[in-house]
Amino acid sequence: LGDLGHPSLKVQDWMAIQGMMLLADWIIWQDLTKRTISQENRLKQYSPMECVAAWREVVGQDMARQYVQFEEPEEWHLLGRKWHHFTHIHRYVSVSDQPTVDALIPDLLEMPAAVRGISLEPMLAPVDLTRWIDRLDHVIIGGEFGRNARPCAIEWIADVVEQCQSAKVPCFVKQLGSNPVGELAHGLCAGSKNEDMDQWPAFLQVRQHVRVS
Protein backbone atom coordinates (compact mmCIF):
# COMPACT_ATOMS: atom_id res chain seq x y z
CA LEU A 1 0.00 0.00 0.00
CA GLY A 2 0.95 3.63 -0.39
CA ASP A 3 1.79 5.85 2.56
CA LEU A 4 -1.30 5.67 4.79
CA GLY A 5 0.32 8.14 7.16
CA HIS A 6 0.17 10.94 4.57
CA PRO A 7 -1.47 14.08 6.02
CA SER A 8 -3.70 14.49 2.93
CA LEU A 9 -5.51 11.23 3.78
CA LYS A 10 -8.59 12.03 5.84
CA VAL A 11 -9.10 10.07 9.04
CA GLN A 12 -12.39 8.57 7.85
CA ASP A 13 -10.74 7.35 4.63
CA TRP A 14 -7.78 5.97 6.58
CA MET A 15 -10.18 4.07 8.84
CA ALA A 16 -12.14 2.70 5.87
CA ILE A 17 -8.92 1.42 4.23
CA GLN A 18 -7.89 -0.24 7.48
CA GLY A 19 -11.35 -1.79 7.76
CA MET A 20 -11.06 -3.24 4.28
CA MET A 21 -7.66 -4.69 5.15
CA LEU A 22 -9.02 -6.23 8.34
CA LEU A 23 -11.84 -8.02 6.54
CA ALA A 24 -9.78 -9.12 3.53
CA ASP A 25 -7.75 -11.55 5.60
CA TRP A 26 -6.97 -13.75 2.60
CA ILE A 27 -4.55 -11.02 1.44
CA ILE A 28 -1.19 -10.21 3.02
CA TRP A 29 -1.17 -6.41 3.33
CA GLN A 30 2.10 -4.46 3.50
CA ASP A 31 1.37 -1.05 4.98
CA LEU A 32 4.44 1.13 4.32
CA THR A 33 4.98 4.62 5.72
CA LYS A 34 7.59 7.27 6.38
CA ARG A 35 5.18 9.12 8.68
CA THR A 36 5.41 6.85 11.67
CA ILE A 37 3.98 9.19 14.32
CA SER A 38 0.76 9.76 12.38
CA GLN A 39 0.35 6.04 11.75
CA GLU A 40 1.17 5.09 15.33
CA ASN A 41 -1.26 7.63 16.79
CA ARG A 42 -4.14 6.53 14.57
CA LEU A 43 -3.61 2.85 15.28
CA LYS A 44 -3.67 3.59 19.00
CA GLN A 45 -6.69 5.87 18.74
CA TYR A 46 -9.01 3.78 16.54
CA SER A 47 -9.93 0.15 17.14
CA PRO A 48 -10.39 -2.55 14.49
CA MET A 49 -14.14 -2.49 15.09
CA GLU A 50 -14.31 1.28 14.51
CA CYS A 51 -12.35 0.92 11.27
CA VAL A 52 -14.65 -1.80 9.94
CA ALA A 53 -17.65 0.37 10.79
CA ALA A 54 -16.05 3.25 8.85
CA TRP A 55 -15.49 0.96 5.86
CA ARG A 56 -19.14 -0.12 5.89
CA GLU A 57 -20.23 3.51 5.96
CA VAL A 58 -18.00 4.44 3.02
CA VAL A 59 -18.95 1.55 0.71
CA GLY A 60 -22.58 1.17 1.79
CA GLN A 61 -24.37 -1.78 3.34
CA ASP A 62 -25.25 -3.59 0.11
CA MET A 63 -21.69 -3.59 -1.20
CA ALA A 64 -20.37 -4.51 2.22
CA ARG A 65 -22.56 -7.61 2.36
CA GLN A 66 -21.54 -8.62 -1.16
CA TYR A 67 -17.86 -8.10 -0.36
CA VAL A 68 -17.75 -10.29 2.72
CA GLN A 69 -20.63 -12.60 1.72
CA PHE A 70 -22.51 -12.28 4.99
CA GLU A 71 -26.08 -11.19 5.64
CA GLU A 72 -25.46 -10.01 9.19
CA PRO A 73 -22.76 -7.58 10.35
CA GLU A 74 -19.62 -9.60 9.88
CA GLU A 75 -17.52 -7.66 12.35
CA TRP A 76 -18.79 -9.68 15.31
CA HIS A 77 -15.74 -11.91 14.94
CA LEU A 78 -13.57 -8.84 15.56
CA LEU A 79 -15.00 -8.19 19.02
CA GLY A 80 -12.23 -8.08 21.59
CA ARG A 81 -9.49 -8.38 19.00
CA LYS A 82 -6.68 -5.83 18.88
CA TRP A 83 -4.42 -4.75 16.04
CA HIS A 84 -1.66 -7.15 17.05
CA HIS A 85 -4.01 -10.12 16.55
CA PHE A 86 -4.17 -9.64 12.76
CA THR A 87 -1.20 -11.45 11.28
CA HIS A 88 -2.18 -10.66 7.67
CA ILE A 89 -1.49 -6.94 8.16
CA HIS A 90 2.22 -6.09 8.13
CA ARG A 91 3.44 -2.64 9.14
CA TYR A 92 6.66 -1.33 7.54
CA VAL A 93 8.65 1.88 7.65
CA SER A 94 10.70 3.18 4.75
CA VAL A 95 14.33 3.98 5.60
CA SER A 96 17.43 4.77 3.53
CA ASP A 97 20.36 5.45 5.84
CA GLN A 98 21.38 5.45 9.50
CA PRO A 99 19.61 8.72 10.43
CA THR A 100 16.26 7.48 9.09
CA VAL A 101 16.80 4.07 10.72
CA ASP A 102 17.51 5.73 14.08
CA ALA A 103 14.53 8.08 13.76
CA LEU A 104 11.82 5.74 12.46
CA ILE A 105 12.41 2.23 13.81
CA PRO A 106 11.67 3.20 17.43
CA ASP A 107 8.28 4.56 16.28
CA LEU A 108 7.63 1.40 14.26
CA LEU A 109 8.23 -0.71 17.34
CA GLU A 110 5.56 1.27 19.20
CA MET A 111 2.91 0.54 16.58
CA PRO A 112 0.34 -2.08 17.63
CA ALA A 113 0.98 -4.73 14.98
CA ALA A 114 1.54 -8.46 14.60
CA VAL A 115 4.32 -8.00 12.03
CA ARG A 116 6.79 -5.12 11.84
CA GLY A 117 9.44 -4.66 9.18
CA ILE A 118 11.56 -2.12 7.34
CA SER A 119 11.95 -1.35 3.68
CA LEU A 120 15.57 -0.28 3.27
CA GLU A 121 14.96 1.07 -0.21
CA PRO A 122 16.59 2.94 -1.72
CA MET A 123 19.62 2.10 0.36
CA LEU A 124 21.88 5.15 0.26
CA ALA A 125 24.45 4.45 2.99
CA PRO A 126 25.71 1.69 5.27
CA VAL A 127 23.26 0.80 8.04
CA ASP A 128 23.65 -0.86 11.43
CA LEU A 129 20.43 -2.51 12.64
CA THR A 130 21.98 -4.16 15.68
CA ARG A 131 19.96 -2.21 18.28
CA TRP A 132 16.60 -3.27 16.84
CA ILE A 133 17.04 -6.25 14.57
CA ASP A 134 15.86 -8.83 17.08
CA ARG A 135 12.52 -6.99 17.26
CA LEU A 136 12.00 -6.84 13.49
CA ASP A 137 10.09 -9.50 11.57
CA HIS A 138 11.29 -8.66 8.05
CA VAL A 139 13.89 -6.56 6.23
CA ILE A 140 13.51 -5.61 2.55
CA ILE A 141 16.58 -4.18 0.80
CA GLY A 142 17.07 -2.52 -2.57
CA GLY A 143 19.32 -0.09 -4.37
CA GLU A 144 17.82 2.90 -6.14
CA PHE A 145 16.97 2.50 -9.82
CA GLY A 146 16.27 4.88 -12.67
CA ARG A 147 18.19 7.43 -14.73
CA ASN A 148 19.45 9.49 -11.79
CA ALA A 149 19.88 6.67 -9.32
CA ARG A 150 22.20 7.43 -6.44
CA PRO A 151 25.03 4.98 -5.78
CA CYS A 152 24.55 1.91 -3.64
CA ALA A 153 27.58 -0.07 -2.57
CA ILE A 154 26.90 -3.79 -2.81
CA GLU A 155 28.96 -4.20 0.35
CA TRP A 156 26.27 -2.22 2.24
CA ILE A 157 23.60 -4.64 1.11
CA ALA A 158 25.79 -7.64 1.92
CA ASP A 159 26.38 -6.33 5.43
CA VAL A 160 22.65 -5.99 6.16
CA VAL A 161 22.01 -9.46 4.78
CA GLU A 162 24.66 -10.76 7.18
CA GLN A 163 23.07 -8.86 10.09
CA CYS A 164 19.69 -10.44 9.27
CA GLN A 165 21.11 -13.92 8.93
CA SER A 166 22.97 -13.64 12.23
CA ALA A 167 19.74 -12.57 13.97
CA LYS A 168 17.62 -15.12 12.03
CA VAL A 169 15.41 -12.34 10.63
CA PRO A 170 13.91 -12.98 7.17
CA CYS A 171 15.51 -10.77 4.53
CA PHE A 172 14.40 -10.00 0.97
CA VAL A 173 16.85 -8.42 -1.50
CA LYS A 174 14.72 -6.88 -4.28
CA GLN A 175 17.34 -5.37 -6.56
CA LEU A 176 20.88 -4.03 -6.43
CA GLY A 177 19.99 -0.78 -8.18
CA SER A 178 20.99 1.09 -11.31
CA ASN A 179 24.15 2.59 -9.85
CA PRO A 180 25.94 -0.26 -8.05
CA VAL A 181 29.39 0.55 -6.72
CA GLY A 182 32.14 -1.18 -4.78
CA GLU A 183 34.26 -4.24 -5.41
CA LEU A 184 31.22 -6.54 -5.37
CA ALA A 185 29.60 -4.52 -8.17
CA HIS A 186 31.94 -6.04 -10.76
CA GLY A 187 29.92 -7.54 -13.61
CA LEU A 188 26.67 -5.75 -12.76
CA CYS A 189 24.95 -3.69 -15.44
CA ALA A 190 24.82 0.04 -14.77
CA GLY A 191 21.47 1.56 -15.74
CA SER A 192 19.32 -1.49 -15.10
CA LYS A 193 17.58 -2.43 -11.86
CA ASN A 194 19.91 -5.42 -11.48
CA GLU A 195 16.95 -7.41 -10.19
CA ASP A 196 17.88 -10.78 -11.71
CA MET A 197 19.43 -12.45 -8.72
CA ASP A 198 20.99 -15.16 -10.88
CA GLN A 199 23.50 -12.47 -11.82
CA TRP A 200 24.36 -11.66 -8.20
CA PRO A 201 26.96 -13.15 -5.88
CA ALA A 202 25.45 -16.26 -4.30
CA PHE A 203 25.43 -14.84 -0.76
CA LEU A 204 23.14 -12.00 -1.90
CA GLN A 205 20.56 -14.30 -3.47
CA VAL A 206 18.22 -14.04 -0.50
CA ARG A 207 14.47 -13.58 -0.89
CA GLN A 208 12.82 -14.68 2.32
CA HIS A 209 9.29 -13.86 3.42
CA VAL A 210 7.81 -13.18 6.82
CA ARG A 211 7.23 -16.23 8.97
CA VAL A 212 4.02 -15.86 10.95
CA SER A 213 3.20 -18.39 13.65
mmCIF file of C-alpha atoms in Angstrom:
data_model
loop_
_atom_site.group_PDB
_atom_site.id
_atom_site.type_symbol
_atom_site.label_atom_id
_atom_site.label_comp_id
_atom_site.label_asym_id
_atom_site.label_seq_id
_atom_site.Cartn_x
_atom_site.Cartn_y
_atom_site.Cartn_z
ATOM 1 C CA LEU A 1 0.000 0.000 0.000
ATOM 2 C CA GLY A 2 0.954 3.630 -0.392
ATOM 3 C CA ASP A 3 1.787 5.848 2.559
ATOM 4 C CA LEU A 4 -1.298 5.675 4.791
ATOM 5 C CA GLY A 5 0.319 8.140 7.158
ATOM 6 C CA HIS A 6 0.167 10.935 4.574
ATOM 7 C CA PRO A 7 -1.473 14.080 6.015
ATOM 8 C CA SER A 8 -3.699 14.488 2.933
ATOM 9 C CA LEU A 9 -5.506 11.227 3.779
ATOM 10 C CA LYS A 10 -8.591 12.033 5.844
ATOM 11 C CA VAL A 11 -9.096 10.068 9.041
ATOM 12 C CA GLN A 12 -12.386 8.569 7.846
ATOM 13 C CA ASP A 13 -10.738 7.348 4.634
ATOM 14 C CA TRP A 14 -7.781 5.972 6.584
ATOM 15 C CA MET A 15 -10.178 4.073 8.841
ATOM 16 C CA ALA A 16 -12.137 2.700 5.868
ATOM 17 C CA ILE A 17 -8.925 1.424 4.232
ATOM 18 C CA GLN A 18 -7.893 -0.236 7.478
ATOM 19 C CA GLY A 19 -11.354 -1.789 7.762
ATOM 20 C CA MET A 20 -11.059 -3.243 4.276
ATOM 21 C CA MET A 21 -7.664 -4.686 5.153
ATOM 22 C CA LEU A 22 -9.024 -6.231 8.342
ATOM 23 C CA LEU A 23 -11.843 -8.016 6.540
ATOM 24 C CA ALA A 24 -9.776 -9.117 3.530
ATOM 25 C CA ASP A 25 -7.747 -11.553 5.605
ATOM 26 C CA TRP A 26 -6.973 -13.752 2.601
ATOM 27 C CA ILE A 27 -4.548 -11.017 1.438
ATOM 28 C CA ILE A 28 -1.186 -10.208 3.025
ATOM 29 C CA TRP A 29 -1.171 -6.413 3.330
ATOM 30 C CA GLN A 30 2.100 -4.460 3.501
ATOM 31 C CA ASP A 31 1.365 -1.048 4.977
ATOM 32 C CA LEU A 32 4.435 1.130 4.323
ATOM 33 C CA THR A 33 4.977 4.624 5.724
ATOM 34 C CA LYS A 34 7.595 7.273 6.382
ATOM 35 C CA ARG A 35 5.185 9.119 8.681
ATOM 36 C CA THR A 36 5.412 6.850 11.668
ATOM 37 C CA ILE A 37 3.978 9.191 14.316
ATOM 38 C CA SER A 38 0.759 9.758 12.376
ATOM 39 C CA GLN A 39 0.348 6.040 11.750
ATOM 40 C CA GLU A 40 1.168 5.086 15.331
ATOM 41 C CA ASN A 41 -1.260 7.630 16.788
ATOM 42 C CA ARG A 42 -4.136 6.534 14.565
ATOM 43 C CA LEU A 43 -3.611 2.851 15.277
ATOM 44 C CA LYS A 44 -3.667 3.587 18.999
ATOM 45 C CA GLN A 45 -6.694 5.871 18.738
ATOM 46 C CA TYR A 46 -9.012 3.778 16.538
ATOM 47 C CA SER A 47 -9.933 0.152 17.142
ATOM 48 C CA PRO A 48 -10.389 -2.551 14.487
ATOM 49 C CA MET A 49 -14.144 -2.486 15.094
ATOM 50 C CA GLU A 50 -14.307 1.278 14.507
ATOM 51 C CA CYS A 51 -12.350 0.916 11.266
ATOM 52 C CA VAL A 52 -14.655 -1.804 9.942
ATOM 53 C CA ALA A 53 -17.645 0.375 10.789
ATOM 54 C CA ALA A 54 -16.047 3.247 8.846
ATOM 55 C CA TRP A 55 -15.493 0.957 5.861
ATOM 56 C CA ARG A 56 -19.138 -0.122 5.893
ATOM 57 C CA GLU A 57 -20.226 3.515 5.959
ATOM 58 C CA VAL A 58 -17.997 4.437 3.017
ATOM 59 C CA VAL A 59 -18.950 1.552 0.706
ATOM 60 C CA GLY A 60 -22.583 1.175 1.786
ATOM 61 C CA GLN A 61 -24.369 -1.782 3.345
ATOM 62 C CA ASP A 62 -25.250 -3.586 0.109
ATOM 63 C CA MET A 63 -21.692 -3.590 -1.205
ATOM 64 C CA ALA A 64 -20.366 -4.512 2.223
ATOM 65 C CA ARG A 65 -22.558 -7.607 2.360
ATOM 66 C CA GLN A 66 -21.537 -8.625 -1.156
ATOM 67 C CA TYR A 67 -17.856 -8.096 -0.358
ATOM 68 C CA VAL A 68 -17.753 -10.289 2.722
ATOM 69 C CA GLN A 69 -20.634 -12.597 1.715
ATOM 70 C CA PHE A 70 -22.512 -12.281 4.994
ATOM 71 C CA GLU A 71 -26.081 -11.186 5.644
ATOM 72 C CA GLU A 72 -25.463 -10.005 9.186
ATOM 73 C CA PRO A 73 -22.764 -7.576 10.346
ATOM 74 C CA GLU A 74 -19.620 -9.601 9.877
ATOM 75 C CA GLU A 75 -17.517 -7.660 12.350
ATOM 76 C CA TRP A 76 -18.787 -9.684 15.307
ATOM 77 C CA HIS A 77 -15.741 -11.909 14.941
ATOM 78 C CA LEU A 78 -13.569 -8.840 15.560
ATOM 79 C CA LEU A 79 -15.000 -8.193 19.025
ATOM 80 C CA GLY A 80 -12.226 -8.083 21.593
ATOM 81 C CA ARG A 81 -9.486 -8.376 19.003
ATOM 82 C CA LYS A 82 -6.678 -5.834 18.880
ATOM 83 C CA TRP A 83 -4.418 -4.752 16.036
ATOM 84 C CA HIS A 84 -1.660 -7.153 17.054
ATOM 85 C CA HIS A 85 -4.006 -10.124 16.553
ATOM 86 C CA PHE A 86 -4.173 -9.639 12.764
ATOM 87 C CA THR A 87 -1.199 -11.454 11.275
ATOM 88 C CA HIS A 88 -2.178 -10.664 7.673
ATOM 89 C CA ILE A 89 -1.489 -6.936 8.156
ATOM 90 C CA HIS A 90 2.217 -6.093 8.126
ATOM 91 C CA ARG A 91 3.444 -2.640 9.141
ATOM 92 C CA TYR A 92 6.657 -1.327 7.545
ATOM 93 C CA VAL A 93 8.655 1.883 7.650
ATOM 94 C CA SER A 94 10.704 3.183 4.749
ATOM 95 C CA VAL A 95 14.330 3.979 5.602
ATOM 96 C CA SER A 96 17.427 4.775 3.527
ATOM 97 C CA ASP A 97 20.355 5.450 5.842
ATOM 98 C CA GLN A 98 21.376 5.448 9.503
ATOM 99 C CA PRO A 99 19.607 8.718 10.429
ATOM 100 C CA THR A 100 16.258 7.475 9.086
ATOM 101 C CA VAL A 101 16.803 4.075 10.721
ATOM 102 C CA ASP A 102 17.513 5.734 14.083
ATOM 103 C CA ALA A 103 14.528 8.080 13.759
ATOM 104 C CA LEU A 104 11.816 5.742 12.461
ATOM 105 C CA ILE A 105 12.410 2.232 13.806
ATOM 106 C CA PRO A 106 11.667 3.204 17.434
ATOM 107 C CA ASP A 107 8.285 4.565 16.277
ATOM 108 C CA LEU A 108 7.632 1.404 14.258
ATOM 109 C CA LEU A 109 8.228 -0.711 17.337
ATOM 110 C CA GLU A 110 5.561 1.268 19.199
ATOM 111 C CA MET A 111 2.911 0.536 16.576
ATOM 112 C CA PRO A 112 0.338 -2.078 17.626
ATOM 113 C CA ALA A 113 0.982 -4.732 14.980
ATOM 114 C CA ALA A 114 1.543 -8.463 14.598
ATOM 115 C CA VAL A 115 4.321 -8.003 12.025
ATOM 116 C CA ARG A 116 6.788 -5.116 11.836
ATOM 117 C CA GLY A 117 9.436 -4.659 9.176
ATOM 118 C CA ILE A 118 11.558 -2.116 7.344
ATOM 119 C CA SER A 119 11.949 -1.352 3.679
ATOM 120 C CA LEU A 120 15.565 -0.281 3.266
ATOM 121 C CA GLU A 121 14.958 1.071 -0.214
ATOM 122 C CA PRO A 122 16.589 2.937 -1.718
ATOM 123 C CA MET A 123 19.622 2.101 0.364
ATOM 124 C CA LEU A 124 21.881 5.155 0.263
ATOM 125 C CA ALA A 125 24.451 4.448 2.987
ATOM 126 C CA PRO A 126 25.705 1.686 5.272
ATOM 127 C CA VAL A 127 23.257 0.803 8.042
ATOM 128 C CA ASP A 128 23.652 -0.860 11.432
ATOM 129 C CA LEU A 129 20.430 -2.507 12.638
ATOM 130 C CA THR A 130 21.976 -4.161 15.682
ATOM 131 C CA ARG A 131 19.956 -2.214 18.280
ATOM 132 C CA TRP A 132 16.600 -3.271 16.836
ATOM 133 C CA ILE A 133 17.039 -6.246 14.568
ATOM 134 C CA ASP A 134 15.865 -8.829 17.078
ATOM 135 C CA ARG A 135 12.519 -6.991 17.255
ATOM 136 C CA LEU A 136 12.002 -6.844 13.488
ATOM 137 C CA ASP A 137 10.092 -9.500 11.575
ATOM 138 C CA HIS A 138 11.288 -8.662 8.055
ATOM 139 C CA VAL A 139 13.887 -6.562 6.231
ATOM 140 C CA ILE A 140 13.510 -5.607 2.554
ATOM 141 C CA ILE A 141 16.579 -4.184 0.805
ATOM 142 C CA GLY A 142 17.068 -2.522 -2.568
ATOM 143 C CA GLY A 143 19.319 -0.094 -4.371
ATOM 144 C CA GLU A 144 17.817 2.897 -6.145
ATOM 145 C CA PHE A 145 16.971 2.500 -9.823
ATOM 146 C CA GLY A 146 16.272 4.881 -12.669
ATOM 147 C CA ARG A 147 18.191 7.426 -14.730
ATOM 148 C CA ASN A 148 19.447 9.495 -11.791
ATOM 149 C CA ALA A 149 19.878 6.668 -9.323
ATOM 150 C CA ARG A 150 22.195 7.427 -6.444
ATOM 151 C CA PRO A 151 25.026 4.981 -5.780
ATOM 152 C CA CYS A 152 24.547 1.910 -3.642
ATOM 153 C CA ALA A 153 27.585 -0.074 -2.565
ATOM 154 C CA ILE A 154 26.901 -3.785 -2.814
ATOM 155 C CA GLU A 155 28.959 -4.204 0.351
ATOM 156 C CA TRP A 156 26.272 -2.218 2.236
ATOM 157 C CA ILE A 157 23.602 -4.643 1.112
ATOM 158 C CA ALA A 158 25.790 -7.636 1.920
ATOM 159 C CA ASP A 159 26.383 -6.327 5.432
ATOM 160 C CA VAL A 160 22.648 -5.985 6.162
ATOM 161 C CA VAL A 161 22.007 -9.460 4.779
ATOM 162 C CA GLU A 162 24.661 -10.764 7.176
ATOM 163 C CA GLN A 163 23.070 -8.864 10.086
ATOM 164 C CA CYS A 164 19.692 -10.435 9.273
ATOM 165 C CA GLN A 165 21.108 -13.923 8.932
ATOM 166 C CA SER A 166 22.966 -13.639 12.232
ATOM 167 C CA ALA A 167 19.741 -12.575 13.968
ATOM 168 C CA LYS A 168 17.619 -15.119 12.027
ATOM 169 C CA VAL A 169 15.410 -12.338 10.630
ATOM 170 C CA PRO A 170 13.913 -12.979 7.167
ATOM 171 C CA CYS A 171 15.509 -10.765 4.532
ATOM 172 C CA PHE A 172 14.396 -10.001 0.974
ATOM 173 C CA VAL A 173 16.845 -8.417 -1.504
ATOM 174 C CA LYS A 174 14.723 -6.879 -4.275
ATOM 175 C CA GLN A 175 17.345 -5.373 -6.563
ATOM 176 C CA LEU A 176 20.884 -4.026 -6.434
ATOM 177 C CA GLY A 177 19.988 -0.783 -8.181
ATOM 178 C CA SER A 178 20.988 1.090 -11.307
ATOM 179 C CA ASN A 179 24.152 2.586 -9.855
ATOM 180 C CA PRO A 180 25.937 -0.263 -8.045
ATOM 181 C CA VAL A 181 29.391 0.554 -6.716
ATOM 182 C CA GLY A 182 32.135 -1.182 -4.778
ATOM 183 C CA GLU A 183 34.256 -4.235 -5.410
ATOM 184 C CA LEU A 184 31.215 -6.537 -5.368
ATOM 185 C CA ALA A 185 29.604 -4.523 -8.174
ATOM 186 C CA HIS A 186 31.940 -6.037 -10.763
ATOM 187 C CA GLY A 187 29.923 -7.540 -13.610
ATOM 188 C CA LEU A 188 26.672 -5.753 -12.755
ATOM 189 C CA CYS A 189 24.954 -3.691 -15.439
ATOM 190 C CA ALA A 190 24.819 0.044 -14.770
ATOM 191 C CA GLY A 191 21.474 1.565 -15.736
ATOM 192 C CA SER A 192 19.324 -1.494 -15.100
ATOM 193 C CA LYS A 193 17.582 -2.435 -11.861
ATOM 194 C CA ASN A 194 19.910 -5.423 -11.480
ATOM 195 C CA GLU A 195 16.950 -7.411 -10.188
ATOM 196 C CA ASP A 196 17.884 -10.776 -11.711
ATOM 197 C CA MET A 197 19.431 -12.454 -8.715
ATOM 198 C CA ASP A 198 20.993 -15.160 -10.880
ATOM 199 C CA GLN A 199 23.504 -12.466 -11.816
ATOM 200 C CA TRP A 200 24.362 -11.657 -8.197
ATOM 201 C CA PRO A 201 26.964 -13.149 -5.881
ATOM 202 C CA ALA A 202 25.445 -16.258 -4.302
ATOM 203 C CA PHE A 203 25.426 -14.840 -0.759
ATOM 204 C CA LEU A 204 23.139 -11.996 -1.904
ATOM 205 C CA GLN A 205 20.561 -14.298 -3.473
ATOM 206 C CA VAL A 206 18.224 -14.036 -0.495
ATOM 207 C CA ARG A 207 14.474 -13.581 -0.886
ATOM 208 C CA GLN A 208 12.824 -14.677 2.321
ATOM 209 C CA HIS A 209 9.291 -13.857 3.419
ATOM 210 C CA VAL A 210 7.806 -13.179 6.822
ATOM 211 C CA ARG A 211 7.232 -16.234 8.972
ATOM 212 C CA VAL A 212 4.022 -15.862 10.951
ATOM 213 C CA SER A 213 3.201 -18.386 13.653
#
